[in-house]
Amino acid sequence: MSRCDECGKQENMPYQCRHCGGTFCAEHRLPENHGCPGLDNWSDPGGVFDSGFDDGVADDSGGGGVRDRLGIDTGPGGPLAYFRGNMTYAFLGAMWLTFLLQHVVILVAGGDVYSAIFTLRASHPEYVWTWFTSIFAHAPFSLFHIGLNSIVIYFFGRIVEDYVGSRDFALLFLGSGAIAGLAQIGYYIVQIGGIPQTSTAGVLGASGAALAVMGVLTVLNPNLRVYLYFILPVPLWLLTVGYTGWTVYQIVSVGAGAGGTAQVAHLLGLIVGLLYGQHVKGRHRVPNQLQFGAGGGGRGPGGPGGPGGRGPF
């Protein structure tokens, strides 16, 4: 059973609005019946259906945006049209493809090449590509690390992407992931008093980006109901506060790498998300419950249920 965001009626088969992400009964499923923010842009069809991925804005001066200057077509039928409104799934796909590629590189080229390509290390912060490849790479030969991050990104990412647009979501994901990783190795460098010549201290994983997404959603709708371990319903703010407290405790009592986890990266990712959430708060409506299996044309999570939230991500 799900509750309509407009009238509170319980529905067995709710509808999810593709524009604002809300959950509604049959009576309020149409945008005009629930005060959908998309109505404000109906005089501009591009405003209603634009996911926010495009950089360019058409004008009569002949000077297009970044998209036009680069010749990138993200319009209907274009080669990049899929990414409009689907960056969450694109990033998830990239994570799993990278996970497979990691094992190929390890087996074919060895650990040194693997590390230089995928791992953000304190000994080589100048390897700029690892600021981003490390976001998509995860602990090899372990499904738990990538699996848990995938759950968080899958359920929370769709809602945040619908809210801020695909372009801003992509910037948030990549930016928060890079900042989180750099914060972790930066903490280590400051701790030892300089960049080490050789070091095993490194960062892998999308945890910082995943927690940034969770932080944004916590600000947008702190009372969003999620299901801890897929069973226990808790408000999102409680999950976020509990995880933050546990992370700070781990850093203070054990260290930045407590439990083999990049605790500083996790904390910084969450902080970035909370700050960004404050920046974009108030743009649109967000749903009141995270669910499996509802309608909505395959966009976003639906039905009763939600992600199991357990640290570390």
C-alpha atoms as a printed R data frame, in Angstrom:
    type eleno elety resid chain resno      x       y       z
1   ATOM     1    CA   MET     A     1  0.000   0.000   0.000
2   ATOM     2    CA   SER     A     2  1.194   3.512  -0.808
3   ATOM     3    CA   ARG     A     3 -0.125   6.890   0.252
4   ATOM     4    CA   CYS     A     4 -1.111   9.605  -2.211
5   ATOM     5    CA   ASP     A     5  1.067  12.689  -1.704
6   ATOM     6    CA   GLU     A     6 -1.885  14.959  -2.482
7   ATOM     7    CA   CYS     A     7 -4.815  13.567  -0.479
8   ATOM     8    CA   GLY     A     8 -3.228  10.868   1.695
9   ATOM     9    CA   LYS     A     9 -5.419   8.090   0.302
10  ATOM    10    CA   GLN     A    10 -3.969   4.560   0.486
11  ATOM    11    CA   GLU     A    11 -3.523   2.981  -2.948
12  ATOM    12    CA   ASN     A    12 -2.642  -0.565  -3.966
13  ATOM    13    CA   MET     A    13 -1.544   0.538  -7.421
14  ATOM    14    CA   PRO     A    14 -0.260   4.119  -7.123
15  ATOM    15    CA   TYR     A    15  0.891   6.337  -9.961
16  ATOM    16    CA   GLN     A    16  4.263   8.101  -9.959
17  ATOM    17    CA   CYS     A    17  4.518  11.447 -11.736
18  ATOM    18    CA   ARG     A    18  7.363  11.543 -14.233
19  ATOM    19    CA   HIS     A    19  7.926  15.258 -13.693
20  ATOM    20    CA   CYS     A    20  7.917  15.797  -9.915
21  ATOM    21    CA   GLY     A    21  8.498  12.223  -8.709
22  ATOM    22    CA   GLY     A    22  5.463  12.226  -6.419
23  ATOM    23    CA   THR     A    23  3.179   9.245  -5.742
24  ATOM    24    CA   PHE     A    24 -0.546   9.766  -6.370
25  ATOM    25    CA   CYS     A    25 -3.913   8.020  -6.490
26  ATOM    26    CA   ALA     A    26 -5.923   7.738  -9.701
27  ATOM    27    CA   GLU     A    27 -7.785  10.959  -8.931
28  ATOM    28    CA   HIS     A    28 -4.609  13.034  -8.585
29  ATOM    29    CA   ARG     A    29 -2.288  11.261 -11.037
30  ATOM    30    CA   LEU     A    30 -2.555  13.963 -13.726
31  ATOM    31    CA   PRO     A    31 -0.133  16.916 -13.327
32  ATOM    32    CA   GLU     A    32 -2.980  19.443 -13.248
33  ATOM    33    CA   ASN     A    33 -4.630  17.556 -10.374
34  ATOM    34    CA   HIS     A    34 -1.691  17.647  -7.984
35  ATOM    35    CA   GLY     A    35 -0.136  21.018  -8.671
36  ATOM    36    CA   CYS     A    36  2.852  19.550 -10.520
37  ATOM    37    CA   PRO     A    37  5.706  22.085 -10.900
38  ATOM    38    CA   GLY     A    38  5.891  21.088 -14.565
39  ATOM    39    CA   LEU     A    39  2.642  22.990 -15.155
40  ATOM    40    CA   ASP     A    40  4.538  26.239 -14.800
41  ATOM    41    CA   ASN     A    41  6.480  25.406 -17.944
42  ATOM    42    CA   TRP     A    42  3.706  24.084 -20.163
43  ATOM    43    CA   SER     A    43  3.968  27.134 -22.378
44  ATOM    44    CA   ASP     A    44  7.493  25.864 -23.106
45  ATOM    45    CA   PRO     A    45  7.418  22.132 -23.891
46  ATOM    46    CA   GLY     A    46 11.208  22.045 -23.578
47  ATOM    47    CA   GLY     A    47 10.844  23.159 -19.985
48  ATOM    48    CA   VAL     A    48  8.405  20.381 -19.131
49  ATOM    49    CA   PHE     A    49 10.357  17.550 -20.637
50  ATOM    50    CA   ASP     A    50 13.914  18.844 -20.383
51  ATOM    51    CA   SER     A    51 15.927  16.752 -17.928
52  ATOM    52    CA   GLY     A    52 18.540  19.473 -17.456
53  ATOM    53    CA   PHE     A    53 21.270  17.555 -19.310
54  ATOM    54    CA   ASP     A    54 21.729  20.071 -22.102
55  ATOM    55    CA   ASP     A    55 24.318  22.813 -21.676
56  ATOM    56    CA   GLY     A    56 23.202  24.797 -24.698
57  ATOM    57    CA   VAL     A    57 20.391  27.320 -24.941
58  ATOM    58    CA   ALA     A    58 19.204  28.264 -28.382
59  ATOM    59    CA   ASP     A    59 19.375  31.951 -29.263
60  ATOM    60    CA   ASP     A    60 19.260  34.135 -32.344
61  ATOM    61    CA   SER     A    61 22.818  35.391 -32.016
62  ATOM    62    CA   GLY     A    62 24.275  32.310 -33.652
63  ATOM    63    CA   GLY     A    63 26.362  31.497 -30.607
64  ATOM    64    CA   GLY     A    64 25.198  28.141 -29.219
65  ATOM    65    CA   GLY     A    65 26.001  26.655 -25.866
66  ATOM    66    CA   VAL     A    66 28.691  24.136 -25.061
67  ATOM    67    CA   ARG     A    67 26.583  21.349 -26.552
68  ATOM    68    CA   ASP     A    68 26.275  23.161 -29.890
69  ATOM    69    CA   ARG     A    69 29.947  24.122 -30.046
70  ATOM    70    CA   LEU     A    70 30.970  20.509 -29.465
71  ATOM    71    CA   GLY     A    71 28.375  19.175 -31.885
72  ATOM    72    CA   ILE     A    72 26.770  16.980 -29.215
73  ATOM    73    CA   ASP     A    73 23.184  15.959 -29.941
74  ATOM    74    CA   THR     A    74 21.184  14.987 -26.855
75  ATOM    75    CA   GLY     A    75 17.811  15.571 -28.495
76  ATOM    76    CA   PRO     A    76 15.277  12.863 -29.392
77  ATOM    77    CA   GLY     A    77 16.933  10.263 -31.608
78  ATOM    78    CA   GLY     A    78 20.405  11.676 -30.999
79  ATOM    79    CA   PRO     A    79 23.296   9.401 -29.989
80  ATOM    80    CA   LEU     A    80 23.226  10.702 -26.404
81  ATOM    81    CA   ALA     A    81 19.453  10.926 -26.051
82  ATOM    82    CA   TYR     A    82 19.412   7.996 -23.620
83  ATOM    83    CA   PHE     A    83 21.329   9.998 -21.022
84  ATOM    84    CA   ARG     A    84 18.563  12.589 -20.718
85  ATOM    85    CA   GLY     A    85 16.928  11.505 -17.482
86  ATOM    86    CA   ASN     A    86 18.974   8.304 -17.153
87  ATOM    87    CA   MET     A    87 22.331   9.324 -15.702
88  ATOM    88    CA   THR     A    88 21.648   7.259 -12.568
89  ATOM    89    CA   TYR     A    89 21.435   4.108 -14.664
90  ATOM    90    CA   ALA     A    90 24.359   5.182 -16.854
91  ATOM    91    CA   PHE     A    91 26.573   5.576 -13.776
92  ATOM    92    CA   LEU     A    92 25.427   2.239 -12.385
93  ATOM    93    CA   GLY     A    93 26.260   0.577 -15.687
94  ATOM    94    CA   ALA     A    94 29.664   2.271 -15.749
95  ATOM    95    CA   MET     A    95 30.362   1.016 -12.213
96  ATOM    96    CA   TRP     A    96 29.681  -2.608 -13.113
97  ATOM    97    CA   LEU     A    97 31.592  -2.420 -16.402
98  ATOM    98    CA   THR     A    98 34.540  -0.912 -14.543
99  ATOM    99    CA   PHE     A    99 34.285  -3.658 -11.931
100 ATOM   100    CA   LEU     A   100 34.634  -6.281 -14.672
101 ATOM   101    CA   LEU     A   101 37.470  -4.363 -16.346
102 ATOM   102    CA   GLN     A   102 39.358  -4.188 -13.048
103 ATOM   103    CA   HIS     A   103 39.656  -7.963 -12.941
104 ATOM   104    CA   VAL     A   104 40.805  -8.143 -16.551
105 ATOM   105    CA   VAL     A   105 43.552  -5.576 -15.873
106 ATOM   106    CA   ILE     A   106 44.656  -7.367 -12.705
107 ATOM   107    CA   LEU     A   107 44.940 -10.697 -14.501
108 ATOM   108    CA   VAL     A   108 46.544  -9.341 -17.678
109 ATOM   109    CA   ALA     A   109 48.703  -6.397 -16.591
110 ATOM   110    CA   GLY     A   110 49.258  -6.900 -12.866
111 ATOM   111    CA   GLY     A   111 48.734  -4.896  -9.708
112 ATOM   112    CA   ASP     A   112 50.952  -1.892 -10.525
113 ATOM   113    CA   VAL     A   113 49.109  -1.074 -13.739
114 ATOM   114    CA   TYR     A   114 45.785  -1.734 -12.030
115 ATOM   115    CA   SER     A   115 46.652   0.681  -9.241
116 ATOM   116    CA   ALA     A   116 47.819   3.400 -11.642
117 ATOM   117    CA   ILE     A   117 44.551   3.229 -13.577
118 ATOM   118    CA   PHE     A   118 41.897   2.759 -10.911
119 ATOM   119    CA   THR     A   119 43.147   3.685  -7.426
120 ATOM   120    CA   LEU     A   120 43.408   7.218  -6.042
121 ATOM   121    CA   ARG     A   121 46.549   6.972  -3.891
122 ATOM   122    CA   ALA     A   122 48.229   9.314  -1.440
123 ATOM   123    CA   SER     A   123 51.549   8.645  -3.174
124 ATOM   124    CA   HIS     A   124 50.230   9.855  -6.546
125 ATOM   125    CA   PRO     A   125 47.549  12.541  -6.127
126 ATOM   126    CA   GLU     A   126 48.757  14.061  -9.416
127 ATOM   127    CA   TYR     A   127 47.209  11.160 -11.353
128 ATOM   128    CA   VAL     A   128 44.153  13.264 -12.136
129 ATOM   129    CA   TRP     A   129 42.326  10.487 -14.003
130 ATOM   130    CA   THR     A   130 42.197   8.433 -10.804
131 ATOM   131    CA   TRP     A   131 40.131  11.190  -9.182
132 ATOM   132    CA   PHE     A   132 37.288   9.861 -11.338
133 ATOM   133    CA   THR     A   133 38.170   6.272 -12.253
134 ATOM   134    CA   SER     A   134 38.363   5.509  -8.538
135 ATOM   135    CA   ILE     A   135 34.693   6.529  -8.201
136 ATOM   136    CA   PHE     A   136 33.585   3.741 -10.516
137 ATOM   137    CA   ALA     A   137 36.130   1.145  -9.356
138 ATOM   138    CA   HIS     A   138 35.413  -0.998  -6.301
139 ATOM   139    CA   ALA     A   139 37.187  -3.557  -4.163
140 ATOM   140    CA   PRO     A   140 38.037  -6.394  -6.571
141 ATOM   141    CA   PHE     A   141 36.652  -9.874  -6.060
142 ATOM   142    CA   SER     A   142 34.030  -8.526  -3.658
143 ATOM   143    CA   LEU     A   143 30.393  -8.001  -4.589
144 ATOM   144    CA   PHE     A   144 29.450  -6.484  -1.224
145 ATOM   145    CA   HIS     A   145 31.178  -3.131  -1.793
146 ATOM   146    CA   ILE     A   146 29.776  -2.428  -5.258
147 ATOM   147    CA   GLY     A   147 26.454  -4.073  -4.414
148 ATOM   148    CA   LEU     A   148 25.737  -1.835  -1.428
149 ATOM   149    CA   ASN     A   149 26.712   1.328  -3.307
150 ATOM   150    CA   SER     A   150 24.521   0.245  -6.214
151 ATOM   151    CA   ILE     A   151 21.491  -0.155  -3.930
152 ATOM   152    CA   VAL     A   152 21.868   3.352  -2.514
153 ATOM   153    CA   ILE     A   153 22.457   4.964  -5.911
154 ATOM   154    CA   TYR     A   154 19.635   3.045  -7.597
155 ATOM   155    CA   PHE     A   155 16.941   4.035  -5.111
156 ATOM   156    CA   PHE     A   156 18.075   7.518  -4.093
157 ATOM   157    CA   GLY     A   157 19.714   8.574  -7.360
158 ATOM   158    CA   ARG     A   158 16.560   8.471  -9.488
159 ATOM   159    CA   ILE     A   159 14.696  10.814  -7.158
160 ATOM   160    CA   VAL     A   160 17.562  13.311  -6.935
161 ATOM   161    CA   GLU     A   161 18.176  13.206 -10.693
162 ATOM   162    CA   ASP     A   162 14.505  13.910 -11.419
163 ATOM   163    CA   TYR     A   163 14.684  16.830  -8.998
164 ATOM   164    CA   VAL     A   164 17.903  18.567 -10.119
165 ATOM   165    CA   GLY     A   165 18.151  17.370 -13.738
166 ATOM   166    CA   SER     A   166 20.585  14.953 -15.342
167 ATOM   167    CA   ARG     A   167 23.349  17.477 -15.989
168 ATOM   168    CA   ASP     A   168 23.462  18.728 -12.400
169 ATOM   169    CA   PHE     A   169 23.135  15.188 -11.092
170 ATOM   170    CA   ALA     A   170 26.155  14.134 -13.149
171 ATOM   171    CA   LEU     A   171 28.167  17.074 -11.815
172 ATOM   172    CA   LEU     A   172 27.084  16.282  -8.262
173 ATOM   173    CA   PHE     A   173 27.994  12.607  -8.597
174 ATOM   174    CA   LEU     A   174 31.423  13.149 -10.152
175 ATOM   175    CA   GLY     A   175 32.269  16.225  -8.094
176 ATOM   176    CA   SER     A   176 31.305  14.758  -4.724
177 ATOM   177    CA   GLY     A   177 33.045  11.473  -5.531
178 ATOM   178    CA   ALA     A   178 36.283  13.245  -6.434
179 ATOM   179    CA   ILE     A   179 36.133  15.589  -3.431
180 ATOM   180    CA   ALA     A   180 35.480  12.674  -1.078
181 ATOM   181    CA   GLY     A   181 38.413  10.662  -2.414
182 ATOM   182    CA   LEU     A   182 40.801  13.616  -2.315
183 ATOM   183    CA   ALA     A   183 39.709  14.403   1.241
184 ATOM   184    CA   GLN     A   184 40.592  10.866   2.321
185 ATOM   185    CA   ILE     A   185 44.109  10.864   0.881
186 ATOM   186    CA   GLY     A   186 44.565  14.512   1.914
187 ATOM   187    CA   TYR     A   187 43.840  13.555   5.511
188 ATOM   188    CA   TYR     A   188 46.462  10.821   5.286
189 ATOM   189    CA   ILE     A   189 49.052  13.166   3.733
190 ATOM   190    CA   VAL     A   190 48.529  15.754   6.481
191 ATOM   191    CA   GLN     A   191 48.662  13.021   9.111
192 ATOM   192    CA   ILE     A   192 52.099  11.759   8.022
193 ATOM   193    CA   GLY     A   193 53.420  15.224   7.173
194 ATOM   194    CA   GLY     A   194 53.876  14.950   3.409
195 ATOM   195    CA   ILE     A   195 53.282  12.924   0.260
196 ATOM   196    CA   PRO     A   196 54.723   9.430   0.749
197 ATOM   197    CA   GLN     A   197 57.101   7.994  -1.850
198 ATOM   198    CA   THR     A   198 55.335   4.668  -1.661
199 ATOM   199    CA   SER     A   199 52.023   4.038   0.004
200 ATOM   200    CA   THR     A   200 49.308   1.448   0.132
201 ATOM   201    CA   ALA     A   201 46.809   4.094   1.259
202 ATOM   202    CA   GLY     A   202 44.265   4.465  -1.528
203 ATOM   203    CA   VAL     A   203 40.598   5.060  -2.260
204 ATOM   204    CA   LEU     A   204 38.179   3.028  -4.369
205 ATOM   205    CA   GLY     A   205 34.416   3.195  -4.724
206 ATOM   206    CA   ALA     A   206 31.360   5.362  -5.285
207 ATOM   207    CA   SER     A   207 30.587   5.592  -1.565
208 ATOM   208    CA   GLY     A   208 31.300   9.330  -1.352
209 ATOM   209    CA   ALA     A   209 29.043  10.034  -4.329
210 ATOM   210    CA   ALA     A   210 26.329   7.708  -3.011
211 ATOM   211    CA   LEU     A   211 26.343   9.439   0.362
212 ATOM   212    CA   ALA     A   212 26.230  12.836  -1.336
213 ATOM   213    CA   VAL     A   213 23.062  11.721  -3.127
214 ATOM   214    CA   MET     A   214 21.634  10.522   0.181
215 ATOM   215    CA   GLY     A   215 22.562  13.840   1.790
216 ATOM   216    CA   VAL     A   216 20.723  15.812  -0.902
217 ATOM   217    CA   LEU     A   217 17.600  13.722  -0.456
218 ATOM   218    CA   THR     A   218 17.812  14.067   3.330
219 ATOM   219    CA   VAL     A   219 17.559  17.843   2.973
220 ATOM   220    CA   LEU     A   220 14.829  17.708   0.324
221 ATOM   221    CA   ASN     A   221 12.619  15.312   2.277
222 ATOM   222    CA   PRO     A   222 13.971  14.363   5.716
223 ATOM   223    CA   ASN     A   223 10.831  12.376   6.536
224 ATOM   224    CA   LEU     A   224 11.082  10.175   3.468
225 ATOM   225    CA   ARG     A   225 10.334   6.655   4.672
226 ATOM   226    CA   VAL     A   226 12.987   4.069   3.847
227 ATOM   227    CA   TYR     A   227 13.096   0.445   4.877
228 ATOM   228    CA   LEU     A   228 16.199  -0.518   6.833
229 ATOM   229    CA   TYR     A   229 17.257  -4.028   5.807
230 ATOM   230    CA   PHE     A   230 14.129  -3.936   3.612
231 ATOM   231    CA   ILE     A   231 12.041  -4.484   6.769
232 ATOM   232    CA   LEU     A   232 12.235  -1.686   9.352
233 ATOM   233    CA   PRO     A   233 10.649   1.636   8.272
234 ATOM   234    CA   VAL     A   234 12.654   4.668   9.393
235 ATOM   235    CA   PRO     A   235 12.683   8.322   8.310
236 ATOM   236    CA   LEU     A   236 15.653   9.230   6.160
237 ATOM   237    CA   TRP     A   237 16.873  11.927   8.557
238 ATOM   238    CA   LEU     A   238 17.300   9.324  11.302
239 ATOM   239    CA   LEU     A   239 19.306   7.073   8.995
240 ATOM   240    CA   THR     A   240 21.528   9.996   8.007
241 ATOM   241    CA   VAL     A   241 22.054  11.215  11.587
242 ATOM   242    CA   GLY     A   242 22.800   7.702  12.791
243 ATOM   243    CA   TYR     A   243 25.286   7.031  10.014
244 ATOM   244    CA   THR     A   244 26.996  10.405  10.513
245 ATOM   245    CA   GLY     A   245 27.371   9.792  14.236
246 ATOM   246    CA   TRP     A   246 28.811   6.335  13.666
247 ATOM   247    CA   THR     A   247 31.297   7.642  11.086
248 ATOM   248    CA   VAL     A   248 32.515  10.457  13.342
249 ATOM   249    CA   TYR     A   249 32.883   7.989  16.211
250 ATOM   250    CA   GLN     A   250 34.948   5.666  14.010
251 ATOM   251    CA   ILE     A   251 37.259   8.479  12.879
252 ATOM   252    CA   VAL     A   252 37.808   9.788  16.412
253 ATOM   253    CA   SER     A   253 38.183   6.453  18.167
254 ATOM   254    CA   VAL     A   254 39.926   4.311  15.544
255 ATOM   255    CA   GLY     A   255 41.069   6.443  12.626
256 ATOM   256    CA   ALA     A   256 40.234   7.641   9.126
257 ATOM   257    CA   GLY     A   257 40.532   4.121   7.746
258 ATOM   258    CA   ALA     A   258 38.610   2.351  10.491
259 ATOM   259    CA   GLY     A   259 37.381  -1.068   9.438
260 ATOM   260    CA   GLY     A   260 39.220  -0.780   6.118
261 ATOM   261    CA   THR     A   261 36.733   1.923   5.122
262 ATOM   262    CA   ALA     A   262 37.438   5.429   3.836
263 ATOM   263    CA   GLN     A   263 35.606   7.116   6.708
264 ATOM   264    CA   VAL     A   264 36.718  10.663   5.840
265 ATOM   265    CA   ALA     A   265 35.595  10.180   2.232
266 ATOM   266    CA   HIS     A   266 32.192   9.029   3.440
267 ATOM   267    CA   LEU     A   267 31.794  11.970   5.792
268 ATOM   268    CA   LEU     A   268 32.872  14.547   3.178
269 ATOM   269    CA   GLY     A   269 30.581  13.052   0.559
270 ATOM   270    CA   LEU     A   270 27.645  13.317   2.936
271 ATOM   271    CA   ILE     A   271 28.521  16.918   3.848
272 ATOM   272    CA   VAL     A   272 28.733  17.896   0.158
273 ATOM   273    CA   GLY     A   273 25.302  16.382  -0.390
274 ATOM   274    CA   LEU     A   274 23.763  18.185   2.577
275 ATOM   275    CA   LEU     A   275 25.174  21.514   1.411
276 ATOM   276    CA   TYR     A   276 24.013  20.984  -2.162
277 ATOM   277    CA   GLY     A   277 20.595  19.931  -0.914
278 ATOM   278    CA   GLN     A   278 20.261  23.246   0.891
279 ATOM   279    CA   HIS     A   279 21.247  25.011  -2.332
280 ATOM   280    CA   VAL     A   280 18.518  23.388  -4.451
281 ATOM   281    CA   LYS     A   281 15.845  22.956  -1.788
282 ATOM   282    CA   GLY     A   282 12.392  24.221  -2.685
283 ATOM   283    CA   ARG     A   283 12.496  23.710  -6.457
284 ATOM   284    CA   HIS     A   284  9.920  20.920  -6.706
285 ATOM   285    CA   ARG     A   285  7.929  18.388  -4.728
286 ATOM   286    CA   VAL     A   286  9.620  15.123  -3.689
287 ATOM   287    CA   PRO     A   287  7.867  11.839  -2.811
288 ATOM   288    CA   ASN     A   288  7.103  10.913   0.790
289 ATOM   289    CA   GLN     A   289  7.922   7.233   0.572
290 ATOM   290    CA   LEU     A   290 10.559   5.195  -1.213
291 ATOM   291    CA   GLN     A   291  8.947   2.147  -2.761
292 ATOM   292    CA   PHE     A   292  9.319  -0.788  -5.142
293 ATOM   293    CA   GLY     A   293  7.176  -1.607  -8.135
294 ATOM   294    CA   ALA     A   294  4.831   1.350  -8.759
295 ATOM   295    CA   GLY     A   295  3.959   2.661 -12.181
296 ATOM   296    CA   GLY     A   296  5.521   5.683 -13.804
297 ATOM   297    CA   GLY     A   297  6.790   4.372 -17.109
298 ATOM   298    CA   GLY     A   298  9.845   2.686 -15.641
299 ATOM   299    CA   ARG     A   299 11.206   5.894 -14.142
300 ATOM   300    CA   GLY     A   300 12.235   5.780 -10.531
301 ATOM   301    CA   PRO     A   301 11.470   3.408  -7.662
302 ATOM   302    CA   GLY     A   302  7.943   2.310  -6.850
303 ATOM   303    CA   GLY     A   303  5.813  -0.205  -4.700
304 ATOM   304    CA   PRO     A   304  6.143  -0.988  -0.967
305 ATOM   305    CA   GLY     A   305  9.702  -1.341   0.146
306 ATOM   306    CA   GLY     A   306 12.968   0.543  -0.050
307 ATOM   307    CA   PRO     A   307 16.684   0.244   0.302
308 ATOM   308    CA   GLY     A   308 18.416  -1.400   3.177
309 ATOM   309    CA   GLY     A   309 20.635   1.289   4.633
310 ATOM   310    CA   ARG     A   310 23.672   0.086   6.529
311 ATOM   311    CA   GLY     A   311 27.061   1.661   6.931
312 ATOM   312    CA   PRO     A   312 29.610   1.709   5.674
313 ATOM   313    CA   PHE     A   313 28.436   2.484   2.135
